[in-house]
Every structure is written in C-alpha cells, then in structure tokens.
C-alpha cells in the first residue's frame, strides 16, 4: 500500500462546479499535511497547509480527518484556471514529505 | 518570499557525462533542501534530503555515488548526476525549507534532463 494515495482522475467538471478530492495516508505518525498544485511540466506550488482541523482560503477548503487518516480539498465555483494536478503530501518530524501521485482536474467552459 | 531558483532549467547531455544542477534559496536561509525526481505522469519521488554542512540522507534505492549532493551553504545545494544514462532522463526538482514553518517546502522550477 502506498503511503499517500490519491485518485488520479481525471476529474472533468464544468465551470462553476464544486469539486472535492480526497487523499488517504497510511502513516498515523504523520503530523503535517499539504496540498500542492502542479501545472503541466512545472514545479509544484504550495496551495494550502492543513495542520489541524482544516482551513479555508477563498474558494478552497482543506480538511483533515485524523481518525480516518485522510485529507480533502474542496474547490468551489471552479474556474478554467483551476485546471491542474493537485498533489497531497504528508510529513513527519523529519521535515520529509511523501507525495501522492496527484489528482488531475480539468475544468471545462 | 520563499523563492527557490534552479539552474539549468533544461539540459541535454550525452550518455556517460556528468551533469550538475544547482538549487538556490533566494530570500531565505534553507536549513534543509530536498531533491526529487519526477517521471511523466508520475508523482514526485524523494531522492535525498540534505542539511547544510552535513552529508545527504538518501532514500532507499537511490545510489549515492551516482547522485552526488552537496549542501555547502544555507542558500545553495547541488546535485550531480554522474555518468548519466538515458534512464536518468527525468524532471529533477529541488525544494527548500527554512527555520520558520520548517515543514513547508518551496520548490525550484525544476531541471529537465535528457540523456542521449
């Protein structure tokens, strides 16, 4: 079993839709979690940190469920520019991050 | 803030040659730098972790004699791919974290290596 797992998708949604991604992790000792966005042939960019019960930033909401060992990302009112691959990552006290394989989102007009 | 640069952005080399990739933190001191490799449509795979002034810690299956890492200062780490082969062709990305928000990593723009 992979340490961090994501549904690769692709998720094809119309503009304005709400879409949610889940990411599960197997290491219960993981302490910190992140969502990164990666555009084609580019580096990942930090989207949100998810440290405790979750947080919200504009149209984006991230949640952490420690009991079930998953984190989620909710995107409301999808824009064409949201099309990208979304990577979740979990880390422990070493600072190392383990990444999921990413979920591809395609927002259609 | 938290800008990381990487050089070169793209390199094509012949099989058997060595390639050096530089990773710099431009506006913060990077106590730790990480080197990743990413194959097309695959996830980021951590290769090694380097702390300034000490030897890098390599992930299982990564040959330390083939992928030489040097972290000589708080703003610079280098990865040298020695005796490159076509199967080493990949997207190499570094990331850096500082003392504040130590768990957040900021990525360089990556280096696309093609070995012919």
PDB file of C-alpha atoms in Angstrom:
ATOM      1  CA  UNK A   1       0.000   0.000   0.000  1.00  0.00           C
ATOM      2  CA  UNK A   2       1.313   3.433  -0.915  1.00  0.00           C
ATOM      3  CA  UNK A   3       1.970   5.755   1.983  1.00  0.00           C
ATOM      4  CA  UNK A   4      -0.096   8.529   0.419  1.00  0.00           C
ATOM      5  CA  UNK A   5      -2.820   7.686  -2.074  1.00  0.00           C
ATOM      6  CA  UNK A   6      -4.942   9.787  -4.361  1.00  0.00           C
ATOM      7  CA  UNK A   7      -7.424   9.047  -7.098  1.00  0.00           C
ATOM      8  CA  UNK A   8      -5.523  10.146 -10.235  1.00  0.00           C
ATOM      9  CA  UNK A   9      -8.746  11.154 -12.011  1.00  0.00           C
ATOM     10  CA  UNK A  10      -9.090  12.984 -14.288  1.00  0.00           C
ATOM     11  CA  UNK A  11     -11.973  14.928 -12.832  1.00  0.00           C
ATOM     12  CA  UNK A  12     -13.770  16.763 -15.612  1.00  0.00           C
ATOM     13  CA  UNK A  13     -16.119  19.430 -14.292  1.00  0.00           C
ATOM     14  CA  UNK A  14     -17.914  22.450 -15.773  1.00  0.00           C
ATOM     15  CA  UNK A  15     -17.039  25.975 -14.774  1.00  0.00           C
ATOM     16  CA  UNK A  16     -18.751  26.977 -11.566  1.00  0.00           C
ATOM     17  CA  UNK A  17     -18.955  23.446 -10.207  1.00  0.00           C
ATOM     18  CA  UNK A  18     -17.817  22.364  -6.784  1.00  0.00           C
ATOM     19  CA  UNK A  19     -15.308  19.537  -6.760  1.00  0.00           C
ATOM     20  CA  UNK A  20     -13.715  17.609  -3.914  1.00  0.00           C
ATOM     21  CA  UNK A  21     -10.602  15.458  -3.782  1.00  0.00           C
ATOM     22  CA  UNK A  22      -9.617  13.025  -1.082  1.00  0.00           C
ATOM     23  CA  UNK A  23      -6.208  11.789  -0.110  1.00  0.00           C
ATOM     24  CA  UNK A  24      -5.520   8.947   2.310  1.00  0.00           C
ATOM     25  CA  UNK A  25      -2.356   8.361   4.275  1.00  0.00           C
ATOM     26  CA  UNK A  26      -1.159   5.217   5.992  1.00  0.00           C
ATOM     27  CA  UNK A  27       1.357   6.585   8.486  1.00  0.00           C
ATOM     28  CA  UNK A  28      -0.558   7.575  11.588  1.00  0.00           C
ATOM     29  CA  UNK A  29       2.554   9.401  12.844  1.00  0.00           C
ATOM     30  CA  UNK A  30       2.269  11.962  10.048  1.00  0.00           C
ATOM     31  CA  UNK A  31       1.991  15.393  11.582  1.00  0.00           C
ATOM     32  CA  UNK A  32       1.643  17.887   8.785  1.00  0.00           C
ATOM     33  CA  UNK A  33      -0.269  17.861   5.554  1.00  0.00           C
ATOM     34  CA  UNK A  34      -0.293  19.992   2.466  1.00  0.00           C
ATOM     35  CA  UNK A  35      -2.000  20.472  -0.841  1.00  0.00           C
ATOM     36  CA  UNK A  36       0.184  21.486  -3.767  1.00  0.00           C
ATOM     37  CA  UNK A  37      -0.854  22.488  -7.249  1.00  0.00           C
ATOM     38  CA  UNK A  38       1.256  21.411 -10.213  1.00  0.00           C
ATOM     39  CA  UNK A  39       0.754  22.667 -13.741  1.00  0.00           C
ATOM     40  CA  UNK A  40       1.972  20.643 -16.704  1.00  0.00           C
ATOM     41  CA  UNK A  41       5.780  20.498 -16.852  1.00  0.00           C
ATOM     42  CA  UNK A  42       6.110  22.926 -13.953  1.00  0.00           C
ATOM     43  CA  UNK A  43       7.114  22.642 -10.337  1.00  0.00           C
ATOM     44  CA  UNK A  44       4.568  22.112  -7.533  1.00  0.00           C
ATOM     45  CA  UNK A  45       3.385  25.236  -5.797  1.00  0.00           C
ATOM     46  CA  UNK A  46       2.111  25.225  -2.235  1.00  0.00           C
ATOM     47  CA  UNK A  47      -1.645  25.730  -2.258  1.00  0.00           C
ATOM     48  CA  UNK A  48      -2.601  25.166   1.361  1.00  0.00           C
ATOM     49  CA  UNK A  49      -1.217  23.816   4.586  1.00  0.00           C
ATOM     50  CA  UNK A  50      -3.513  21.600   6.634  1.00  0.00           C
ATOM     51  CA  UNK A  51      -2.262  21.480  10.188  1.00  0.00           C
ATOM     52  CA  UNK A  52      -5.193  20.707  12.419  1.00  0.00           C
ATOM     53  CA  UNK A  53      -8.897  20.639  11.763  1.00  0.00           C
ATOM     54  CA  UNK A  54      -8.579  22.278   8.381  1.00  0.00           C
ATOM     55  CA  UNK A  55      -8.577  25.716   6.859  1.00  0.00           C
ATOM     56  CA  UNK A  56     -10.177  27.835   4.199  1.00  0.00           C
ATOM     57  CA  UNK A  57      -8.677  30.210   1.670  1.00  0.00           C
ATOM     58  CA  UNK A  58     -11.159  31.830  -0.650  1.00  0.00           C
ATOM     59  CA  UNK A  59     -12.738  29.153  -2.818  1.00  0.00           C
ATOM     60  CA  UNK A  60     -10.511  26.454  -1.373  1.00  0.00           C
ATOM     61  CA  UNK A  61     -11.170  24.489   1.799  1.00  0.00           C
ATOM     62  CA  UNK A  62      -8.934  21.769   3.181  1.00  0.00           C
ATOM     63  CA  UNK A  63      -9.974  19.327   5.882  1.00  0.00           C
ATOM     64  CA  UNK A  64      -8.044  16.779   7.920  1.00  0.00           C
ATOM     65  CA  UNK A  65      -9.666  13.694   9.407  1.00  0.00           C
ATOM     66  CA  UNK A  66      -7.109  12.008  11.647  1.00  0.00           C
ATOM     67  CA  UNK A  67      -9.446   9.227  12.738  1.00  0.00           C
ATOM     68  CA  UNK A  68      -9.937   8.042   9.171  1.00  0.00           C
ATOM     69  CA  UNK A  69      -6.494   9.216   8.023  1.00  0.00           C
ATOM     70  CA  UNK A  70      -7.482  11.334   5.092  1.00  0.00           C
ATOM     71  CA  UNK A  71      -7.352  14.927   3.980  1.00  0.00           C
ATOM     72  CA  UNK A  72      -9.640  16.569   1.495  1.00  0.00           C
ATOM     73  CA  UNK A  73      -9.619  19.595  -0.758  1.00  0.00           C
ATOM     74  CA  UNK A  74     -12.819  21.316  -1.787  1.00  0.00           C
ATOM     75  CA  UNK A  75     -12.856  23.799  -4.639  1.00  0.00           C
ATOM     76  CA  UNK A  76     -15.980  25.915  -5.013  1.00  0.00           C
ATOM     77  CA  UNK A  77     -17.024  27.846  -8.107  1.00  0.00           C
ATOM     78  CA  UNK A  78     -14.380  26.193 -10.301  1.00  0.00           C
ATOM     79  CA  UNK A  79     -12.530  28.384 -12.772  1.00  0.00           C
ATOM     80  CA  UNK A  80     -10.858  27.353 -16.003  1.00  0.00           C
ATOM     81  CA  UNK A  81      -7.583  28.384 -14.388  1.00  0.00           C
ATOM     82  CA  UNK A  82      -8.065  25.766 -11.665  1.00  0.00           C
ATOM     83  CA  UNK A  83      -7.225  23.059 -14.220  1.00  0.00           C
ATOM     84  CA  UNK A  84      -4.078  21.414 -12.911  1.00  0.00           C
ATOM     85  CA  UNK A  85      -2.834  18.422 -10.964  1.00  0.00           C
ATOM     86  CA  UNK A  86      -3.360  18.609  -7.213  1.00  0.00           C
ATOM     87  CA  UNK A  87      -0.844  16.800  -5.048  1.00  0.00           C
ATOM     88  CA  UNK A  88      -1.361  15.989  -1.412  1.00  0.00           C
ATOM     89  CA  UNK A  89       1.613  15.459   0.846  1.00  0.00           C
ATOM     90  CA  UNK A  90       2.151  14.297   4.389  1.00  0.00           C
ATOM     91  CA  UNK A  91       5.161  14.723   6.615  1.00  0.00           C
ATOM     92  CA  UNK A  92       6.543  13.801   9.997  1.00  0.00           C
ATOM     93  CA  UNK A  93       9.055  15.386  12.289  1.00  0.00           C
ATOM     94  CA  UNK A  94      11.971  14.880   9.889  1.00  0.00           C
ATOM     95  CA  UNK A  95      10.624  17.502   7.521  1.00  0.00           C
ATOM     96  CA  UNK A  96      10.371  14.953   4.704  1.00  0.00           C
ATOM     97  CA  UNK A  97       7.199  14.975   2.657  1.00  0.00           C
ATOM     98  CA  UNK A  98       5.652  11.984   0.967  1.00  0.00           C
ATOM     99  CA  UNK A  99       3.563  12.922  -2.045  1.00  0.00           C
ATOM    100  CA  UNK A 100       0.570  11.254  -3.560  1.00  0.00           C
ATOM    101  CA  UNK A 101       0.559  10.713  -7.302  1.00  0.00           C
ATOM    102  CA  UNK A 102      -1.745  13.664  -7.839  1.00  0.00           C
ATOM    103  CA  UNK A 103      -5.311  14.194  -8.973  1.00  0.00           C
ATOM    104  CA  UNK A 104      -5.874  15.827 -12.337  1.00  0.00           C
ATOM    105  CA  UNK A 105      -8.637  18.401 -12.592  1.00  0.00           C
ATOM    106  CA  UNK A 106      -9.934  19.659 -15.917  1.00  0.00           C
ATOM    107  CA  UNK A 107     -12.448  22.497 -15.742  1.00  0.00           C
ATOM    108  CA  UNK A 108     -14.450  22.855 -18.937  1.00  0.00           C
ATOM    109  CA  UNK A 109     -16.200  26.010 -20.192  1.00  0.00           C
TER     110      UNK A 109
ATOM    111  CA  UNK B   1       9.101  35.445  -0.095  1.00  0.00           C
ATOM    112  CA  UNK B   2      10.294  31.815  -0.223  1.00  0.00           C
ATOM    113  CA  UNK B   3      11.756  31.884  -3.720  1.00  0.00           C
ATOM    114  CA  UNK B   4      13.868  28.990  -4.896  1.00  0.00           C
ATOM    115  CA  UNK B   5      15.787  29.018  -8.147  1.00  0.00           C
ATOM    116  CA  UNK B   6      17.224  26.095 -10.047  1.00  0.00           C
ATOM    117  CA  UNK B   7      19.760  26.033 -12.830  1.00  0.00           C
ATOM    118  CA  UNK B   8      19.847  24.928 -15.567  1.00  0.00           C
ATOM    119  CA  UNK B   9      16.193  24.636 -16.466  1.00  0.00           C
ATOM    120  CA  UNK B  10      16.918  22.208 -19.257  1.00  0.00           C
ATOM    121  CA  UNK B  11      19.951  20.177 -20.194  1.00  0.00           C
ATOM    122  CA  UNK B  12      20.701  17.643 -22.872  1.00  0.00           C
ATOM    123  CA  UNK B  13      23.821  15.575 -22.432  1.00  0.00           C
ATOM    124  CA  UNK B  14      25.468  12.516 -23.898  1.00  0.00           C
ATOM    125  CA  UNK B  15      25.483   9.185 -22.149  1.00  0.00           C
ATOM    126  CA  UNK B  16      28.444   8.841 -19.801  1.00  0.00           C
ATOM    127  CA  UNK B  17      28.831  12.515 -18.997  1.00  0.00           C
ATOM    128  CA  UNK B  18      28.073  14.200 -15.679  1.00  0.00           C
ATOM    129  CA  UNK B  19      25.580  16.968 -15.107  1.00  0.00           C
ATOM    130  CA  UNK B  20      25.455  19.404 -12.196  1.00  0.00           C
ATOM    131  CA  UNK B  21      22.197  21.037 -11.112  1.00  0.00           C
ATOM    132  CA  UNK B  22      22.154  23.981  -8.728  1.00  0.00           C
ATOM    133  CA  UNK B  23      19.398  24.864  -6.304  1.00  0.00           C
ATOM    134  CA  UNK B  24      19.381  28.213  -4.527  1.00  0.00           C
ATOM    135  CA  UNK B  25      17.110  29.777  -1.951  1.00  0.00           C
ATOM    136  CA  UNK B  26      16.988  33.450  -2.879  1.00  0.00           C
ATOM    137  CA  UNK B  27      15.312  35.172   0.033  1.00  0.00           C
ATOM    138  CA  UNK B  28      15.630  32.821   2.981  1.00  0.00           C
ATOM    139  CA  UNK B  29      18.125  30.512   4.568  1.00  0.00           C
ATOM    140  CA  UNK B  30      17.385  26.932   3.698  1.00  0.00           C
ATOM    141  CA  UNK B  31      18.385  24.696   6.539  1.00  0.00           C
ATOM    142  CA  UNK B  32      17.180  21.695   4.594  1.00  0.00           C
ATOM    143  CA  UNK B  33      16.973  21.025   0.891  1.00  0.00           C
ATOM    144  CA  UNK B  34      15.322  18.102  -0.810  1.00  0.00           C
ATOM    145  CA  UNK B  35      15.909  16.585  -4.219  1.00  0.00           C
ATOM    146  CA  UNK B  36      13.095  14.904  -6.110  1.00  0.00           C
ATOM    147  CA  UNK B  37      12.723  13.176  -9.431  1.00  0.00           C
ATOM    148  CA  UNK B  38       9.509  13.034 -11.383  1.00  0.00           C
ATOM    149  CA  UNK B  39       8.791  10.849 -14.404  1.00  0.00           C
ATOM    150  CA  UNK B  40       5.962  11.778 -16.776  1.00  0.00           C
ATOM    151  CA  UNK B  41       2.522  11.447 -15.186  1.00  0.00           C
ATOM    152  CA  UNK B  42       4.070  10.087 -12.015  1.00  0.00           C
ATOM    153  CA  UNK B  43       4.398  11.503  -8.547  1.00  0.00           C
ATOM    154  CA  UNK B  44       7.385  13.248  -7.071  1.00  0.00           C
ATOM    155  CA  UNK B  45       9.851  10.725  -5.717  1.00  0.00           C
ATOM    156  CA  UNK B  46      12.146  11.941  -2.975  1.00  0.00           C
ATOM    157  CA  UNK B  47      15.751  11.104  -3.754  1.00  0.00           C
ATOM    158  CA  UNK B  48      17.601  12.643  -0.824  1.00  0.00           C
ATOM    159  CA  UNK B  49      17.492  15.147   1.991  1.00  0.00           C
ATOM    160  CA  UNK B  50      20.408  17.454   2.621  1.00  0.00           C
ATOM    161  CA  UNK B  51      21.181  19.647   5.565  1.00  0.00           C
ATOM    162  CA  UNK B  52      23.741  22.413   5.322  1.00  0.00           C
ATOM    163  CA  UNK B  53      27.193  21.214   6.235  1.00  0.00           C
ATOM    164  CA  UNK B  54      26.367  17.550   6.579  1.00  0.00           C
ATOM    165  CA  UNK B  55      26.099  14.513   4.340  1.00  0.00           C
ATOM    166  CA  UNK B  56      22.894  13.954   2.480  1.00  0.00           C
ATOM    167  CA  UNK B  57      20.477  11.242   3.517  1.00  0.00           C
ATOM    168  CA  UNK B  58      19.449   9.148   0.539  1.00  0.00           C
ATOM    169  CA  UNK B  59      16.182   7.309   0.105  1.00  0.00           C
ATOM    170  CA  UNK B  60      16.198   3.594  -0.353  1.00  0.00           C
ATOM    171  CA  UNK B  61      17.158   2.593  -3.873  1.00  0.00           C
ATOM    172  CA  UNK B  62      18.917   5.860  -4.717  1.00  0.00           C
ATOM    173  CA  UNK B  63      22.623   5.400  -5.443  1.00  0.00           C
ATOM    174  CA  UNK B  64      24.593   7.970  -3.512  1.00  0.00           C
ATOM    175  CA  UNK B  65      27.672   7.508  -5.705  1.00  0.00           C
ATOM    176  CA  UNK B  66      25.640   8.240  -8.799  1.00  0.00           C
ATOM    177  CA  UNK B  67      23.694  11.201  -7.441  1.00  0.00           C
ATOM    178  CA  UNK B  68      26.183  13.362  -5.582  1.00  0.00           C
ATOM    179  CA  UNK B  69      24.672  16.007  -3.356  1.00  0.00           C
ATOM    180  CA  UNK B  70      26.492  18.905  -1.800  1.00  0.00           C
ATOM    181  CA  UNK B  71      24.887  21.459   0.526  1.00  0.00           C
ATOM    182  CA  UNK B  72      27.756  23.818   1.169  1.00  0.00           C
ATOM    183  CA  UNK B  73      25.813  26.837   2.382  1.00  0.00           C
ATOM    184  CA  UNK B  74      22.406  27.826   3.671  1.00  0.00           C
ATOM    185  CA  UNK B  75      21.408  29.024   0.216  1.00  0.00           C
ATOM    186  CA  UNK B  76      22.936  26.507  -2.172  1.00  0.00           C
ATOM    187  CA  UNK B  77      22.685  22.800  -2.794  1.00  0.00           C
ATOM    188  CA  UNK B  78      23.926  20.949  -5.870  1.00  0.00           C
ATOM    189  CA  UNK B  79      23.014  17.611  -7.380  1.00  0.00           C
ATOM    190  CA  UNK B  80      25.478  15.983  -9.751  1.00  0.00           C
ATOM    191  CA  UNK B  81      24.270  13.115 -11.891  1.00  0.00           C
ATOM    192  CA  UNK B  82      27.435  11.174 -12.645  1.00  0.00           C
ATOM    193  CA  UNK B  83      27.899   9.008 -15.715  1.00  0.00           C
ATOM    194  CA  UNK B  84      24.395   9.765 -16.877  1.00  0.00           C
ATOM    195  CA  UNK B  85      22.445   7.183 -18.852  1.00  0.00           C
ATOM    196  CA  UNK B  86      19.229   7.535 -20.848  1.00  0.00           C
ATOM    197  CA  UNK B  87      17.208   6.046 -17.984  1.00  0.00           C
ATOM    198  CA  UNK B  88      18.312   9.018 -15.851  1.00  0.00           C
ATOM    199  CA  UNK B  89      16.336  11.316 -18.134  1.00  0.00           C
ATOM    200  CA  UNK B  90      13.725  12.902 -15.915  1.00  0.00           C
ATOM    201  CA  UNK B  91      12.484  16.095 -14.293  1.00  0.00           C
ATOM    202  CA  UNK B  92      14.652  16.884 -11.262  1.00  0.00           C
ATOM    203  CA  UNK B  93      13.187  19.308  -8.747  1.00  0.00           C
ATOM    204  CA  UNK B  94      14.675  20.689  -5.578  1.00  0.00           C
ATOM    205  CA  UNK B  95      12.821  22.153  -2.658  1.00  0.00           C
ATOM    206  CA  UNK B  96      13.919  24.054   0.398  1.00  0.00           C
ATOM    207  CA  UNK B  97      12.611  24.677   3.866  1.00  0.00           C
ATOM    208  CA  UNK B  98      13.778  27.183   6.426  1.00  0.00           C
ATOM    209  CA  UNK B  99      13.645  27.560  10.157  1.00  0.00           C
ATOM    210  CA  UNK B 100      10.259  29.275  10.115  1.00  0.00           C
ATOM    211  CA  UNK B 101       7.438  26.906   9.079  1.00  0.00           C
ATOM    212  CA  UNK B 102      10.010  24.150   8.801  1.00  0.00           C
ATOM    213  CA  UNK B 103       7.504  21.673   7.403  1.00  0.00           C
ATOM    214  CA  UNK B 104       6.632  23.795   4.376  1.00  0.00           C
ATOM    215  CA  UNK B 105       8.720  23.139   1.306  1.00  0.00           C
ATOM    216  CA  UNK B 106       9.155  25.594  -1.545  1.00  0.00           C
ATOM    217  CA  UNK B 107      10.095  24.200  -4.898  1.00  0.00           C
ATOM    218  CA  UNK B 108      12.517  25.325  -7.539  1.00  0.00           C
ATOM    219  CA  UNK B 109      11.297  25.428 -11.151  1.00  0.00           C
ATOM    220  CA  UNK B 110      12.908  22.091 -11.948  1.00  0.00           C
ATOM    221  CA  UNK B 111      15.520  20.849 -14.389  1.00  0.00           C
ATOM    222  CA  UNK B 112      14.546  18.701 -17.321  1.00  0.00           C
ATOM    223  CA  UNK B 113      17.407  16.320 -18.061  1.00  0.00           C
ATOM    224  CA  UNK B 114      17.608  14.429 -21.319  1.00  0.00           C
ATOM    225  CA  UNK B 115      20.419  11.938 -21.770  1.00  0.00           C
ATOM    226  CA  UNK B 116      21.009  10.835 -25.352  1.00  0.00           C
TER     227      UNK B 116
END
